[in-house]
Coordinates of C-alpha atoms in Angstrom, one line a residue:
M196 CA 15.0 -14.4 -0.7
S197 CA 16.5 -17.9 -0.1
R198 CA 18.9 -17.3 2.8
S199 CA 19.2 -19.3 6.0
A200 CA 18.5 -18.0 9.4
P201 CA 21.9 -17.0 10.9
H202 CA 21.0 -17.4 14.6
A203 CA 21.4 -20.6 16.5
S204 CA 18.8 -22.9 14.9
P205 CA 15.9 -22.7 12.5
L206 CA 12.4 -22.2 13.9
H207 CA 9.7 -24.8 13.7
V208 CA 6.7 -23.1 12.1
L209 CA 3.3 -24.7 12.3
V210 CA 0.8 -23.8 9.6
V211 CA -2.9 -24.7 10.0
G212 CA -4.4 -24.7 6.5
A213 CA -3.1 -25.8 3.1
G214 CA -4.8 -23.2 1.0
M215 CA -3.0 -20.5 -1.0
G216 CA -2.2 -18.4 2.1
G217 CA -1.0 -21.3 4.2
L218 CA 1.1 -22.9 1.5
S219 CA 2.6 -19.5 0.5
A220 CA 3.6 -18.9 4.2
A221 CA 5.1 -22.4 4.4
L222 CA 7.2 -21.8 1.3
A223 CA 8.3 -18.3 2.5
F224 CA 9.5 -19.8 5.8
Q225 CA 11.2 -22.6 4.0
H226 CA 13.1 -20.2 1.9
Q227 CA 14.3 -18.5 5.1
G228 CA 15.7 -21.9 6.2
H229 CA 13.1 -22.7 8.8
R230 CA 11.4 -26.1 9.4
V231 CA 7.7 -26.1 8.5
T232 CA 4.8 -28.4 9.2
V233 CA 1.5 -27.8 7.4
V234 CA -1.6 -29.4 8.7
E235 CA -4.9 -29.5 6.8
R236 CA -8.2 -30.9 7.9
V237 CA -9.3 -32.4 4.5
N238 CA -7.9 -35.7 3.3
E239 CA -7.6 -34.5 -0.3
I240 CA -6.9 -31.0 -1.6
R241 CA -9.8 -29.8 -3.7
P242 CA -9.6 -26.0 -4.4
I243 CA -12.9 -24.2 -4.0
G244 CA -13.8 -22.1 -7.1
A245 CA -12.7 -22.4 -10.7
A246 CA -9.9 -19.9 -10.9
I247 CA -8.4 -16.8 -9.4
S248 CA -7.3 -13.5 -10.8
L249 CA -3.7 -13.0 -9.5
W250 CA -3.0 -9.3 -9.9
P251 CA 0.6 -8.0 -10.1
N252 CA 1.1 -7.6 -6.3
G253 CA 0.4 -11.3 -5.8
V254 CA 2.4 -12.4 -8.8
K255 CA 5.4 -10.4 -7.5
V256 CA 5.3 -12.5 -4.3
M257 CA 5.2 -15.7 -6.3
H258 CA 8.3 -14.5 -8.2
R259 CA 10.1 -13.9 -4.9
L260 CA 9.2 -17.4 -3.8
G261 CA 10.6 -18.9 -7.0
L262 CA 7.3 -19.8 -8.7
G263 CA 6.7 -16.7 -10.8
E264 CA 7.7 -18.3 -14.1
T265 CA 5.6 -21.4 -13.5
I266 CA 2.6 -19.2 -12.6
E267 CA 3.0 -17.1 -15.7
R268 CA 3.3 -20.2 -17.9
L269 CA 0.1 -21.7 -16.5
S270 CA -2.0 -18.5 -16.5
G271 CA -4.0 -16.6 -19.0
E272 CA -2.7 -13.7 -21.1
M273 CA -5.1 -10.9 -20.3
T274 CA -4.3 -7.7 -22.2
R275 CA -7.6 -5.8 -22.5
M276 CA -10.6 -5.0 -20.3
R277 CA -14.1 -4.4 -21.6
Y278 CA -17.5 -3.6 -20.0
L279 CA -20.6 -4.2 -22.0
N280 CA -24.3 -3.6 -21.1
H281 CA -26.6 -6.6 -20.9
H282 CA -27.6 -6.1 -24.5
G283 CA -24.0 -6.5 -25.6
Q284 CA -23.2 -2.9 -26.4
T285 CA -19.7 -1.8 -25.4
L286 CA -19.5 0.7 -22.6
T287 CA -15.7 0.9 -22.4
D288 CA -12.8 -1.0 -23.9
F289 CA -9.2 -0.3 -23.0
S290 CA -5.8 -1.9 -22.8
L291 CA -4.3 -3.1 -19.5
A292 CA -0.8 -2.8 -20.8
P293 CA -0.2 0.7 -19.3
L294 CA -0.9 -0.7 -15.8
F295 CA 1.3 -3.7 -16.3
E296 CA 4.1 -1.6 -17.7
E297 CA 3.9 0.9 -14.9
V298 CA 4.0 -1.6 -12.1
G299 CA 6.4 -4.0 -13.8
Q300 CA 4.3 -7.1 -13.8
R301 CA 1.3 -8.4 -15.7
A302 CA -1.8 -10.1 -14.0
C303 CA -2.0 -13.9 -14.1
P304 CA -5.6 -15.3 -14.1
I305 CA -5.0 -19.0 -13.2
A306 CA -6.9 -22.1 -12.3
R307 CA -7.1 -22.5 -8.6
A308 CA -6.2 -26.2 -8.9
A309 CA -3.1 -25.4 -10.9
L310 CA -2.0 -22.7 -8.5
Q311 CA -2.6 -24.8 -5.4
Q312 CA -0.8 -27.8 -6.9
T313 CA 2.2 -25.6 -7.8
L314 CA 2.4 -24.4 -4.2
F315 CA 1.8 -27.9 -2.8
D316 CA 4.6 -29.4 -4.9
A317 CA 7.0 -26.5 -3.9
V318 CA 6.4 -27.0 -0.2
G319 CA 6.7 -30.8 -0.5
A320 CA 4.2 -33.4 0.5
E321 CA 6.5 -34.6 3.2
H322 CA 5.9 -31.4 5.1
I323 CA 2.1 -31.5 4.8
Q324 CA -0.2 -33.6 7.0
L325 CA -3.7 -34.1 5.5
G326 CA -6.8 -35.2 7.4
R327 CA -5.9 -33.5 10.7
R328 CA -8.3 -31.0 12.1
C329 CA -6.9 -28.4 14.5
L330 CA -9.3 -27.7 17.3
D331 CA -7.2 -25.5 19.6
Y332 CA -3.8 -24.2 20.5
T333 CA -2.0 -23.3 23.8
Q334 CA 1.0 -21.2 24.4
D335 CA 3.8 -21.3 27.0
D336 CA 7.3 -19.8 27.4
D337 CA 8.8 -22.4 25.1
G338 CA 6.5 -22.0 22.2
V339 CA 3.0 -22.9 21.0
T340 CA 1.2 -26.3 20.7
A341 CA -1.5 -27.1 18.2
H342 CA -4.1 -29.7 19.4
F343 CA -6.0 -31.9 17.0
E344 CA -9.3 -33.8 16.8
D345 CA -7.4 -37.1 16.6
G346 CA -6.0 -36.5 20.1
G347 CA -2.5 -35.6 18.9
S348 CA -0.6 -32.4 19.2
L349 CA 2.4 -30.6 17.6
H350 CA 4.7 -28.1 19.2
G351 CA 6.5 -25.3 17.4
D352 CA 8.0 -21.9 17.8
L353 CA 5.3 -20.0 15.8
L354 CA 1.7 -20.9 14.7
V355 CA 0.3 -19.5 11.5
I356 CA -3.5 -19.8 11.4
A357 CA -4.6 -20.0 7.7
D358 CA -7.7 -22.2 8.0
G359 CA -9.9 -20.0 5.8
T360 CA -13.0 -17.8 6.1
H361 CA -14.7 -20.4 8.4
S362 CA -11.7 -20.4 10.7
R363 CA -12.2 -22.4 13.9
L364 CA -9.2 -20.7 15.6
R365 CA -9.8 -17.0 14.7
G366 CA -12.1 -16.3 17.6
K367 CA -9.6 -17.6 20.1
L368 CA -7.0 -15.2 18.8
T369 CA -9.3 -12.2 18.7
G370 CA -11.0 -13.1 22.0
H371 CA -14.5 -12.9 20.5
A372 CA -16.5 -14.6 17.8
V373 CA -16.1 -13.1 14.4
E374 CA -19.3 -13.6 12.4
R375 CA -19.2 -13.8 8.6
Q376 CA -21.4 -11.1 6.9
Y377 CA -23.5 -11.8 3.8
V378 CA -22.6 -9.3 1.1
G379 CA -25.9 -9.7 -0.7
Y380 CA -25.3 -11.7 -3.9
V381 CA -24.8 -15.2 -5.2
N382 CA -21.9 -16.1 -7.5
W383 CA -21.9 -19.0 -9.9
N384 CA -18.4 -19.7 -11.2
V385 CA -17.1 -22.2 -13.7
R386 CA -14.4 -22.8 -16.4
V387 CA -15.3 -23.2 -20.1
P388 CA -13.2 -23.8 -23.2
A389 CA -12.1 -20.4 -24.6
D390 CA -13.8 -19.5 -27.8
D391 CA -13.9 -16.1 -29.5
D392 CA -17.6 -16.4 -30.0
L393 CA -17.8 -15.9 -26.3
A394 CA -15.2 -13.2 -26.0
P395 CA -11.9 -12.1 -27.6
L396 CA -9.3 -14.6 -26.3
H397 CA -7.2 -12.0 -24.5
N398 CA -10.1 -9.9 -23.1
W399 CA -11.6 -9.7 -19.7
D400 CA -15.2 -9.0 -20.7
Q401 CA -17.9 -8.1 -18.1
Y402 CA -21.6 -7.7 -18.9
V403 CA -23.5 -5.5 -16.4
G404 CA -27.2 -4.6 -16.0
D405 CA -30.1 -4.9 -13.6
A406 CA -27.5 -5.1 -10.7
K407 CA -26.2 -8.4 -12.2
R408 CA -22.9 -9.2 -13.8
V409 CA -21.4 -11.8 -16.1
S410 CA -17.6 -12.1 -16.4
L411 CA -15.3 -14.0 -18.8
M412 CA -11.6 -13.9 -18.1
P413 CA -8.8 -15.8 -19.9
M414 CA -7.2 -18.2 -17.5
G415 CA -4.7 -20.2 -19.6
S416 CA -4.7 -23.9 -19.7
G417 CA -3.4 -24.7 -16.2
G418 CA -6.7 -26.3 -15.2
N419 CA -7.0 -29.0 -17.8
D420 CA -5.0 -32.0 -19.3
Q421 CA -5.5 -31.0 -22.9
G422 CA -3.4 -27.8 -22.8
A423 CA -6.4 -25.9 -24.3
P424 CA -7.0 -22.3 -23.1
E425 CA -10.1 -21.7 -21.0
F426 CA -12.2 -18.8 -19.7
Y427 CA -12.9 -18.3 -16.0
C428 CA -16.5 -17.3 -16.0
F429 CA -18.9 -16.2 -13.3
F430 CA -22.4 -14.9 -12.9
D431 CA -23.5 -12.6 -10.1
V432 CA -27.1 -12.2 -9.0
P433 CA -28.3 -10.2 -5.9
L434 CA -30.5 -12.6 -3.9
P435 CA -31.5 -13.2 -0.3
A436 CA -29.3 -15.3 1.9
S437 CA -29.9 -19.1 2.1
T438 CA -31.6 -19.6 -1.3
P439 CA -31.7 -23.2 -2.5
N440 CA -28.5 -24.6 -4.0
N441 CA -29.3 -27.4 -6.4
S442 CA -26.8 -28.1 -9.2
Q443 CA -29.5 -29.7 -11.3
R444 CA -31.1 -26.2 -11.4
Y445 CA -28.1 -24.1 -12.2
R446 CA -28.7 -23.8 -15.9
D447 CA -32.4 -23.1 -15.5
E448 CA -31.7 -20.6 -12.7
L449 CA -29.3 -18.7 -14.9
R450 CA -31.6 -18.8 -17.9
E451 CA -34.2 -17.1 -15.8
H452 CA -31.9 -14.5 -14.2
F453 CA -30.3 -13.6 -17.6
A454 CA -33.2 -13.9 -20.0
G455 CA -32.8 -11.4 -22.8
W456 CA -29.1 -10.8 -22.2
A457 CA -26.6 -10.7 -25.0
E458 CA -26.0 -13.7 -27.2
P459 CA -22.5 -14.5 -25.7
V460 CA -24.2 -14.7 -22.3
Q461 CA -26.8 -17.1 -23.6
A462 CA -24.2 -19.2 -25.3
L463 CA -22.2 -19.4 -22.1
I464 CA -25.2 -20.5 -20.1
E465 CA -25.8 -23.4 -22.6
R466 CA -22.2 -24.4 -22.7
F467 CA -21.0 -24.8 -19.1
D468 CA -20.9 -28.1 -17.2
P469 CA -23.1 -27.8 -14.1
E470 CA -21.1 -30.6 -12.4
H471 CA -18.0 -28.3 -12.5
M472 CA -19.8 -25.2 -11.4
A473 CA -19.7 -23.7 -7.9
R474 CA -22.6 -21.7 -6.5
V475 CA -21.4 -19.5 -3.6
E476 CA -23.3 -17.0 -1.4
I477 CA -20.7 -14.2 -1.0
H478 CA -19.7 -13.3 2.6
D479 CA -16.9 -11.3 4.2
I480 CA -15.7 -10.7 7.7
P481 CA -15.4 -7.2 9.3
P482 CA -11.9 -5.8 9.5
L483 CA -10.0 -7.0 12.6
D484 CA -8.1 -4.8 15.1
T485 CA -5.3 -7.3 15.3
L486 CA -4.0 -10.4 13.4
T487 CA -1.7 -11.6 16.1
A488 CA -1.4 -13.1 19.6
P489 CA 1.7 -14.3 21.4
R490 CA 3.5 -16.8 19.1
V491 CA 0.4 -16.8 16.7
A492 CA -0.4 -15.0 13.5
L493 CA -3.6 -15.0 11.5
L494 CA -3.3 -15.0 7.7
G495 CA -5.3 -15.1 4.5
D496 CA -9.1 -15.5 4.5
A497 CA -9.0 -16.4 8.2
A498 CA -7.7 -12.9 8.8
H499 CA -9.6 -10.9 6.1
G500 CA -12.2 -12.9 4.2
M501 CA -13.4 -10.4 1.6
A502 CA -15.8 -10.1 -1.2
P503 CA -14.1 -11.0 -4.5
D504 CA -15.1 -7.7 -6.2
L505 CA -11.5 -6.3 -6.1
G506 CA -9.9 -9.7 -7.0
Q507 CA -7.6 -9.4 -4.0
G508 CA -8.4 -12.3 -1.7
G509 CA -5.5 -14.6 -2.8
C510 CA -3.1 -11.7 -3.5
Q511 CA -3.6 -10.4 0.1
A512 CA -2.9 -13.9 1.5
M513 CA 0.3 -14.0 -0.5
E514 CA 1.3 -10.5 0.8
D515 CA 0.6 -11.7 4.3
A516 CA 2.9 -14.7 3.8
W517 CA 5.7 -12.6 2.5
V518 CA 5.5 -9.9 5.1
L519 CA 5.3 -12.3 8.0
A520 CA 8.3 -14.4 6.9
E521 CA 10.4 -11.3 6.2
A522 CA 9.4 -9.8 9.6
V523 CA 10.4 -13.0 11.4
Q524 CA 13.7 -13.2 9.6
H525 CA 14.6 -9.6 10.1
A526 CA 13.8 -9.9 13.9
L527 CA 15.9 -13.0 14.2
D528 CA 18.8 -11.2 12.5
E529 CA 18.5 -8.5 15.1
D530 CA 17.9 -10.5 18.2
A531 CA 19.2 -14.0 19.1
D532 CA 16.5 -14.4 21.7
T533 CA 13.9 -16.4 19.8
S534 CA 10.9 -15.3 22.0
A535 CA 11.8 -11.6 21.8
A536 CA 12.4 -11.9 18.0
I537 CA 9.1 -13.5 17.4
A538 CA 7.3 -11.0 19.5
A539 CA 8.9 -8.1 17.6
A540 CA 8.1 -9.8 14.3
L541 CA 4.4 -10.2 15.1
T542 CA 4.3 -6.5 16.2
H543 CA 5.7 -5.5 12.8
Y544 CA 3.3 -7.9 11.0
D545 CA 0.3 -6.4 12.7
A546 CA 1.4 -2.9 12.0
A547 CA 2.1 -3.7 8.3
R548 CA -1.1 -5.7 7.6
V549 CA -4.1 -4.6 9.7
E550 CA -4.7 -1.3 8.0
R551 CA -3.8 -2.6 4.6
V552 CA -6.2 -5.6 4.6
G553 CA -8.9 -3.8 6.5
E554 CA -9.0 -1.0 3.9
I555 CA -9.3 -3.6 1.1
V556 CA -12.0 -5.5 2.8
S557 CA -14.0 -2.3 3.2
R558 CA -13.4 -1.2 -0.4
A559 CA -14.4 -4.7 -1.7
R560 CA -17.7 -4.5 0.3
K561 CA -18.4 -1.0 -1.1
R562 CA -17.7 -2.2 -4.6
A563 CA -19.9 -5.2 -4.2
A564 CA -22.7 -3.0 -3.0
M565 CA -22.3 -0.7 -6.0
I566 CA -22.1 -3.5 -8.6
H567 CA -25.0 -5.4 -7.1
G568 CA -27.6 -2.7 -6.5
L569 CA -27.6 -2.2 -2.8
E570 CA -28.4 1.4 -3.6
P571 CA -30.0 1.3 -7.1
E572 CA -29.2 5.0 -7.9
Q573 CA -25.5 4.4 -7.2
T574 CA -25.5 1.4 -9.5
R575 CA -27.2 3.3 -12.3
A576 CA -24.7 6.1 -11.9
W577 CA -21.9 3.5 -12.2
Y578 CA -23.4 2.3 -15.5
D579 CA -23.5 5.9 -16.8
E580 CA -19.9 6.4 -15.6
L581 CA -18.7 3.3 -17.5
A582 CA -20.2 4.6 -20.7
R583 CA -18.0 7.7 -20.3
E584 CA -14.9 5.8 -19.0
D585 CA -11.7 5.8 -21.1
G586 CA -10.0 3.4 -18.8
D587 CA -7.9 5.9 -16.9
A588 CA -10.0 5.9 -13.7
I589 CA -10.3 2.1 -13.6
L590 CA -6.5 1.6 -14.2
A591 CA -5.8 4.2 -11.4
G592 CA -7.9 2.2 -9.0
L593 CA -6.2 -1.1 -9.9
K594 CA -2.8 0.6 -9.6
K595 CA -3.6 2.0 -6.1
T596 CA -4.3 -1.5 -4.8
V597 CA -1.2 -3.1 -6.5
V598 CA 1.4 -0.5 -5.4
G599 CA 0.1 -0.5 -1.8
G600 CA 1.6 -3.9 -1.4
P601 CA 5.0 -4.8 0.2
L602 CA 6.7 -5.2 -3.1
G603 CA 5.4 -2.0 -4.7

């Protein structure tokens, strides 16, 4: 990438939201030579969740944006995948190397804090305004104006809405309220020091049983000051919505939910720090028919908040950012009329992304239902299938998601 816009003058792109999607979009537009202003409602960036599994499609975007080497250095080296039952007996164990070799890129599980700081530094603090809540936007022939709670406003050529799954602006773009849907389970996630008494240091281990799941994934040392490798760990339990969330009860809750499970699970429950754990009721939003309005694009979780069961939330936000910036630049190369070029770019972005992200949202919801016992017979059949699995079917599913992205 890294070329300047050849037409008269760079665009001014406004980005609402300084999460992974918003910062990726800001960086992509900066690489195209455009001026970017990012606005974020919080006063301090505090990533939600311990870590993220960046699959090859997301890492490829990071390489195109000049951050790939940094991401690979800060991330974990994950070479094998293993499923075990709740007693600790191995169901399937296989190498991830064939997938990574075939698609030309390994996965990079990484601390959310490390990833977001890397993106923040690359965009530059001088281009990011913290503590500004965007309440509305208006459009006219000259561009788009974002309006803020503090009474101020900003005018630009293009507005990118990347304000997350609770987006305040999504309903305006779609013309109707888009309600989040409870997927049916609670996720506790946390980082712990990596130790081979919990799992082999390069394995992604998942324990499954009783419609519950425990996962340990190597995530490198990007999230701590000691340079010591860590595991990204999570516990999934199907529960009704709106159950009590009390950090003082996390360990006792998990002891109850996972009583009798394998020794590494018991050790993990005793070892994590509840103060650094997040407890999240998992929601998604239904697939949208459009991600655009005149001069405005919806991106990331605001556009396609999804269950994390395919590990694609962050990767799809990065794909959004890449596709949108490339579409805008291509349109500007073809048409010197800024308004016409932006309109053409948004049409292309919609065509490229609506079906792609909608399909992944739907697949993630179906997988969440299968893993977490929405239909118990289907979940039991999945356990039986895992016991016969040699890895080929799982790798094929991962490959399907990866190669469907804009960078193959």
